[in-house]
Amino acid sequence: MRAVPAGCDDGGMAAYESDGVVLRTIRYGEADAVLSVYTRERGRVSAIAKGARKPTSKLGGRLQPGVLVHLMLHEGRGDMATVRGASVVRTHAGLWVEGYRLRAAGCVLETALRGLPEHEPSEPTFNLLVRTLDLLSEAPPRETPPRVDPLVLGFAVKLLVVGGLLPRLGECATCGAGPPLVGFSAHAGGALCPSCARAGEPLEPGAREAFAALVGRPLSEAAQACPPHAALGVERLVGLVLREHLGVTLKSATPV
Ligand SMILES: [Zn+2]
């Protein structure tokens, strides 16, 4: 807990404004909602929106998952801020008219919620999240499950880059040998050559190439970077890295 300086008139409380993407809303009490928001100014924060679930509340409709809002927040002594006001910057309305997009967006928001630490702002992460939702709200529905949509995977891979968790993929992570690389170990730090592969798991064909292409190409080209046959393999690599470094297993990554 943060120390409150003695003699401080406002008891250490502070108001601030920030753009933020709503990651999750949870019903709280009679009419309140508790939000998880990824803000530009403070990173991921929790905030309570009092009265947000009253039918007359203007706040409630604005504070839906996936919406980019401009928030006025008041930080108290506890962990949770209070929402004083909110205006919509972008609704990402396209997400709500197509079930596939909404489920894909749900995977992105879950990754952000579970993979990003609280109170650690990152401009590149904020921009990546907004850009992903912009693109997803216009994305075509695909045959493959939404959790392996190229934009969902592109977001996750670029998040690893921003977070400094990118595995080594061009050479063996253990001995430095070049291709062929046939295994993968998040613990060892990346792909493995045939001699070192026993320490890891098999590397699925096309996964390494697609992963590297998602790193190197803009998010708008994610579908070209990650062909459908490589998507499950990329998802698996992302999952292994998240589990190794953050101890996170995504609910949305449970095979269907
Ligand atoms: Zn090796």
Short mmCIF file of C-alpha atoms and ligand atoms in Angstrom, two decimals:
data_model
loop_
_atom_site.label_atom_id
_atom_site.label_comp_id
_atom_site.label_asym_id
_atom_site.label_seq_id
_atom_site.Cartn_x
_atom_site.Cartn_y
_atom_site.Cartn_z
CA MET A 1 0.00 0.00 0.00
CA ARG A 2 1.15 3.49 -0.86
CA ALA A 3 2.10 5.72 2.02
CA VAL A 4 -0.01 8.82 2.49
CA PRO A 5 2.21 11.79 3.35
CA ALA A 6 1.35 13.33 6.73
CA GLY A 7 -0.51 16.62 6.50
CA CYS A 8 -1.63 15.99 2.94
CA ASP A 9 -4.99 17.75 2.61
CA ASP A 10 -6.66 15.42 0.18
CA GLY A 11 -5.50 12.28 1.94
CA GLY A 12 -3.34 11.24 -1.00
CA MET A 13 -6.25 11.10 -3.43
CA ALA A 14 -5.89 12.29 -6.97
CA ALA A 15 -8.07 12.78 -10.01
CA TYR A 16 -6.84 12.11 -13.51
CA GLU A 17 -8.13 11.64 -17.03
CA SER A 18 -7.11 8.99 -19.50
CA ASP A 19 -8.20 7.17 -22.59
CA GLY A 20 -8.75 3.51 -21.89
CA VAL A 21 -10.11 0.29 -23.35
CA VAL A 22 -12.66 -1.51 -21.18
CA LEU A 23 -11.41 -5.08 -20.75
CA ARG A 24 -14.12 -6.44 -18.48
CA THR A 25 -17.11 -5.32 -16.45
CA ILE A 26 -18.41 -7.18 -13.41
CA ARG A 27 -21.75 -6.53 -11.71
CA TYR A 28 -21.24 -5.21 -8.22
CA GLY A 29 -23.84 -4.66 -5.52
CA GLU A 30 -27.25 -3.28 -6.44
CA ALA A 31 -26.38 -1.06 -9.34
CA ASP A 32 -22.62 -0.65 -9.58
CA ALA A 33 -20.07 -2.13 -11.95
CA VAL A 34 -16.41 -2.91 -11.41
CA LEU A 35 -14.32 -2.35 -14.50
CA SER A 36 -10.96 -3.51 -15.65
CA VAL A 37 -9.59 -0.88 -18.00
CA TYR A 38 -6.32 -0.66 -19.89
CA THR A 39 -5.53 3.05 -19.72
CA ARG A 40 -2.95 5.01 -21.63
CA GLU A 41 -1.81 6.87 -18.52
CA ARG A 42 -1.69 4.15 -15.87
CA GLY A 43 -1.78 0.81 -17.65
CA ARG A 44 -4.31 -1.71 -16.41
CA VAL A 45 -6.47 -0.41 -13.57
CA SER A 46 -9.62 -1.44 -11.72
CA ALA A 47 -12.34 1.14 -11.24
CA ILE A 48 -15.81 1.20 -9.79
CA ALA A 49 -18.60 2.88 -11.74
CA LYS A 50 -21.26 3.71 -9.18
CA GLY A 51 -24.83 3.44 -10.37
CA ALA A 52 -23.67 2.29 -13.80
CA ARG A 53 -26.31 -0.45 -13.95
CA LYS A 54 -29.28 1.79 -13.16
CA PRO A 55 -31.55 2.04 -16.20
CA THR A 56 -31.19 5.82 -16.12
CA SER A 57 -27.37 5.75 -16.01
CA LYS A 58 -25.59 7.35 -18.93
CA LEU A 59 -22.39 5.71 -17.78
CA GLY A 60 -23.42 2.07 -18.16
CA GLY A 61 -23.94 2.04 -21.90
CA ARG A 62 -20.53 3.55 -22.46
CA LEU A 63 -18.58 1.16 -20.32
CA GLN A 64 -18.83 -2.05 -22.33
CA PRO A 65 -15.90 -4.38 -23.06
CA GLY A 66 -14.03 -3.39 -26.21
CA VAL A 67 -15.14 0.24 -26.14
CA LEU A 68 -12.46 2.96 -26.17
CA VAL A 69 -13.48 5.61 -23.68
CA HIS A 70 -12.12 8.81 -22.24
CA LEU A 71 -12.40 8.45 -18.48
CA MET A 72 -12.30 10.81 -15.56
CA LEU A 73 -11.01 8.76 -12.66
CA HIS A 74 -10.50 9.46 -9.01
CA GLU A 75 -7.88 7.48 -7.18
CA GLY A 76 -8.61 6.73 -3.55
CA ARG A 77 -6.48 5.06 -0.93
CA GLY A 78 -7.44 1.57 -1.96
CA ASP A 79 -6.61 -0.32 -5.12
CA MET A 80 -9.72 0.76 -6.94
CA ALA A 81 -10.34 4.08 -8.66
CA THR A 82 -13.80 5.62 -9.04
CA VAL A 83 -15.21 6.57 -12.43
CA ARG A 84 -16.38 10.21 -12.28
CA GLY A 85 -17.24 10.51 -15.94
CA ALA A 86 -16.83 8.79 -19.29
CA SER A 87 -17.20 9.70 -22.92
CA VAL A 88 -16.95 7.31 -25.83
CA VAL A 89 -14.00 7.76 -28.17
CA ARG A 90 -14.70 4.71 -30.37
CA THR A 91 -17.53 2.21 -29.86
CA HIS A 92 -16.00 -0.47 -32.12
CA ALA A 93 -19.61 -1.09 -33.10
CA GLY A 94 -18.59 -3.66 -35.72
CA LEU A 95 -17.74 -6.07 -32.90
CA TRP A 96 -21.34 -6.15 -31.72
CA VAL A 97 -23.00 -6.95 -35.01
CA GLU A 98 -21.06 -10.13 -35.73
CA GLY A 99 -20.68 -13.00 -33.24
CA TYR A 100 -17.38 -14.13 -34.69
CA ARG A 101 -15.80 -10.71 -34.20
CA LEU A 102 -17.18 -10.42 -30.68
CA ARG A 103 -15.71 -13.77 -29.66
CA ALA A 104 -12.35 -12.89 -31.25
CA ALA A 105 -12.38 -9.55 -29.41
CA GLY A 106 -13.16 -11.46 -26.21
CA CYS A 107 -9.94 -13.45 -26.68
CA VAL A 108 -7.93 -10.24 -27.19
CA LEU A 109 -9.43 -8.63 -24.10
CA GLU A 110 -8.78 -11.75 -22.03
CA THR A 111 -5.14 -11.82 -23.12
CA ALA A 112 -4.80 -8.15 -22.13
CA LEU A 113 -6.59 -8.70 -18.83
CA ARG A 114 -4.48 -11.66 -17.79
CA GLY A 115 -1.21 -10.90 -19.54
CA LEU A 116 -0.72 -7.23 -18.67
CA PRO A 117 0.39 -6.16 -15.20
CA GLU A 118 -1.53 -3.54 -13.20
CA HIS A 119 -0.32 0.06 -13.03
CA GLU A 120 2.40 -0.34 -15.66
CA PRO A 121 1.58 2.02 -18.50
CA SER A 122 2.93 1.26 -21.96
CA GLU A 123 2.10 3.45 -24.93
CA PRO A 124 3.01 0.74 -27.49
CA THR A 125 0.75 -1.76 -25.69
CA PHE A 126 -2.13 0.72 -25.54
CA ASN A 127 -1.76 1.52 -29.25
CA LEU A 128 -1.54 -2.18 -30.14
CA LEU A 129 -4.73 -2.96 -28.22
CA VAL A 130 -6.68 -0.11 -29.85
CA ARG A 131 -5.34 -0.97 -33.32
CA THR A 132 -6.31 -4.63 -32.90
CA LEU A 133 -9.88 -3.75 -31.91
CA ASP A 134 -10.12 -1.24 -34.79
CA LEU A 135 -9.15 -3.95 -37.27
CA LEU A 136 -11.24 -6.68 -35.64
CA SER A 137 -14.38 -4.57 -35.78
CA GLU A 138 -14.13 -4.74 -39.58
CA ALA A 139 -12.61 -8.21 -39.92
CA PRO A 140 -14.22 -10.92 -42.05
CA PRO A 141 -15.55 -13.96 -40.15
CA ARG A 142 -13.43 -17.05 -40.85
CA GLU A 143 -13.92 -20.81 -40.88
CA THR A 144 -11.39 -21.33 -38.09
CA PRO A 145 -12.29 -20.64 -34.43
CA PRO A 146 -12.16 -16.93 -33.43
CA ARG A 147 -9.42 -17.67 -30.87
CA VAL A 148 -7.01 -18.42 -33.73
CA ASP A 149 -8.06 -15.48 -35.90
CA PRO A 150 -4.92 -13.92 -37.45
CA LEU A 151 -5.60 -10.64 -35.62
CA VAL A 152 -5.98 -12.41 -32.26
CA LEU A 153 -2.68 -14.22 -32.83
CA GLY A 154 -1.03 -11.10 -34.25
CA PHE A 155 -2.02 -9.17 -31.13
CA ALA A 156 -0.64 -11.87 -28.82
CA VAL A 157 2.64 -12.17 -30.73
CA LYS A 158 3.19 -8.39 -30.81
CA LEU A 159 2.35 -8.22 -27.13
CA LEU A 160 5.20 -10.66 -26.48
CA VAL A 161 7.50 -8.38 -28.51
CA VAL A 162 6.48 -5.29 -26.50
CA GLY A 163 6.85 -7.24 -23.26
CA GLY A 164 10.34 -8.46 -24.15
CA LEU A 165 9.19 -12.09 -24.19
CA LEU A 166 9.86 -12.86 -27.83
CA PRO A 167 11.32 -16.37 -28.18
CA ARG A 168 14.34 -17.05 -30.41
CA LEU A 169 13.07 -18.55 -33.63
CA GLY A 170 15.88 -18.19 -36.18
CA GLU A 171 18.37 -20.47 -34.47
CA CYS A 172 18.50 -23.07 -31.74
CA ALA A 173 17.87 -21.35 -28.39
CA THR A 174 20.23 -23.78 -26.64
CA CYS A 175 23.25 -24.20 -28.94
CA GLY A 176 22.76 -21.53 -31.63
CA ALA A 177 22.62 -23.98 -34.56
CA GLY A 178 20.70 -22.85 -37.64
CA PRO A 179 17.71 -24.60 -39.26
CA PRO A 180 16.34 -27.18 -39.42
CA LEU A 181 14.68 -26.44 -36.09
CA VAL A 182 12.30 -29.14 -34.99
CA GLY A 183 11.49 -28.46 -31.33
CA PHE A 184 10.45 -25.63 -29.05
CA SER A 185 11.00 -24.88 -25.39
CA ALA A 186 9.74 -21.68 -23.79
CA HIS A 187 11.98 -22.45 -20.84
CA ALA A 188 15.07 -22.68 -23.07
CA GLY A 189 13.94 -19.49 -24.82
CA GLY A 190 12.82 -20.62 -28.27
CA ALA A 191 13.20 -23.10 -31.11
CA LEU A 192 15.49 -26.11 -30.84
CA CYS A 193 17.71 -28.00 -33.30
CA PRO A 194 17.40 -31.82 -33.68
CA SER A 195 20.25 -32.41 -31.18
CA CYS A 196 18.67 -30.22 -28.48
CA ALA A 197 15.02 -30.97 -29.29
CA ARG A 198 14.68 -33.68 -26.69
CA ALA A 199 14.47 -30.92 -24.04
CA GLY A 200 11.37 -29.43 -25.66
CA GLU A 201 8.17 -30.19 -27.52
CA PRO A 202 7.77 -30.80 -31.22
CA LEU A 203 7.55 -27.65 -33.34
CA GLU A 204 4.59 -27.80 -35.68
CA PRO A 205 5.28 -27.24 -39.39
CA GLY A 206 4.81 -23.64 -40.48
CA ALA A 207 4.39 -22.32 -36.93
CA ARG A 208 7.87 -20.81 -36.66
CA GLU A 209 7.60 -19.07 -40.02
CA ALA A 210 4.10 -17.74 -39.30
CA PHE A 211 5.13 -16.54 -35.84
CA ALA A 212 8.12 -14.70 -37.30
CA ALA A 213 5.94 -13.19 -40.04
CA LEU A 214 3.43 -11.95 -37.44
CA VAL A 215 6.32 -10.28 -35.59
CA GLY A 216 7.70 -8.64 -38.72
CA ARG A 217 4.61 -7.57 -40.64
CA PRO A 218 2.05 -4.93 -39.69
CA LEU A 219 -1.07 -6.13 -37.91
CA SER A 220 -3.18 -5.26 -40.95
CA GLU A 221 -1.29 -8.04 -42.81
CA ALA A 222 -1.81 -10.67 -40.11
CA ALA A 223 -3.95 -12.85 -42.38
CA GLN A 224 -1.15 -12.99 -44.99
CA ALA A 225 1.46 -13.62 -42.28
CA CYS A 226 -0.41 -16.47 -40.64
CA PRO A 227 -2.09 -18.94 -43.03
CA PRO A 228 -4.87 -21.10 -41.52
CA HIS A 229 -2.75 -24.27 -41.42
CA ALA A 230 -0.19 -22.57 -39.14
CA ALA A 231 -2.66 -20.87 -36.78
CA LEU A 232 -2.97 -23.64 -34.20
CA GLY A 233 0.80 -24.04 -34.07
CA VAL A 234 1.28 -20.30 -33.47
CA GLU A 235 -1.40 -20.33 -30.78
CA ARG A 236 0.44 -23.16 -29.05
CA LEU A 237 3.77 -21.28 -29.10
CA VAL A 238 2.11 -18.17 -27.64
CA GLY A 239 0.47 -20.30 -24.95
CA LEU A 240 3.77 -21.95 -24.00
CA VAL A 241 5.53 -18.58 -23.68
CA LEU A 242 2.71 -17.02 -21.62
CA ARG A 243 2.64 -20.02 -19.29
CA GLU A 244 6.41 -20.07 -18.86
CA HIS A 245 6.90 -16.35 -18.21
CA LEU A 246 3.61 -15.19 -16.68
CA GLY A 247 2.11 -18.39 -15.35
CA VAL A 248 -0.99 -17.60 -17.41
CA THR A 249 -3.17 -20.14 -19.17
CA LEU A 250 -5.84 -18.47 -21.27
CA LYS A 251 -9.39 -19.75 -20.93
CA SER A 252 -10.06 -18.86 -24.52
CA ALA A 253 -7.19 -21.09 -25.64
CA THR A 254 -8.96 -24.24 -24.53
CA PRO A 255 -9.39 -26.36 -27.67
CA VAL A 256 -12.92 -26.54 -29.05
ZN ZN B 1 20.72 -26.99 -30.47
#
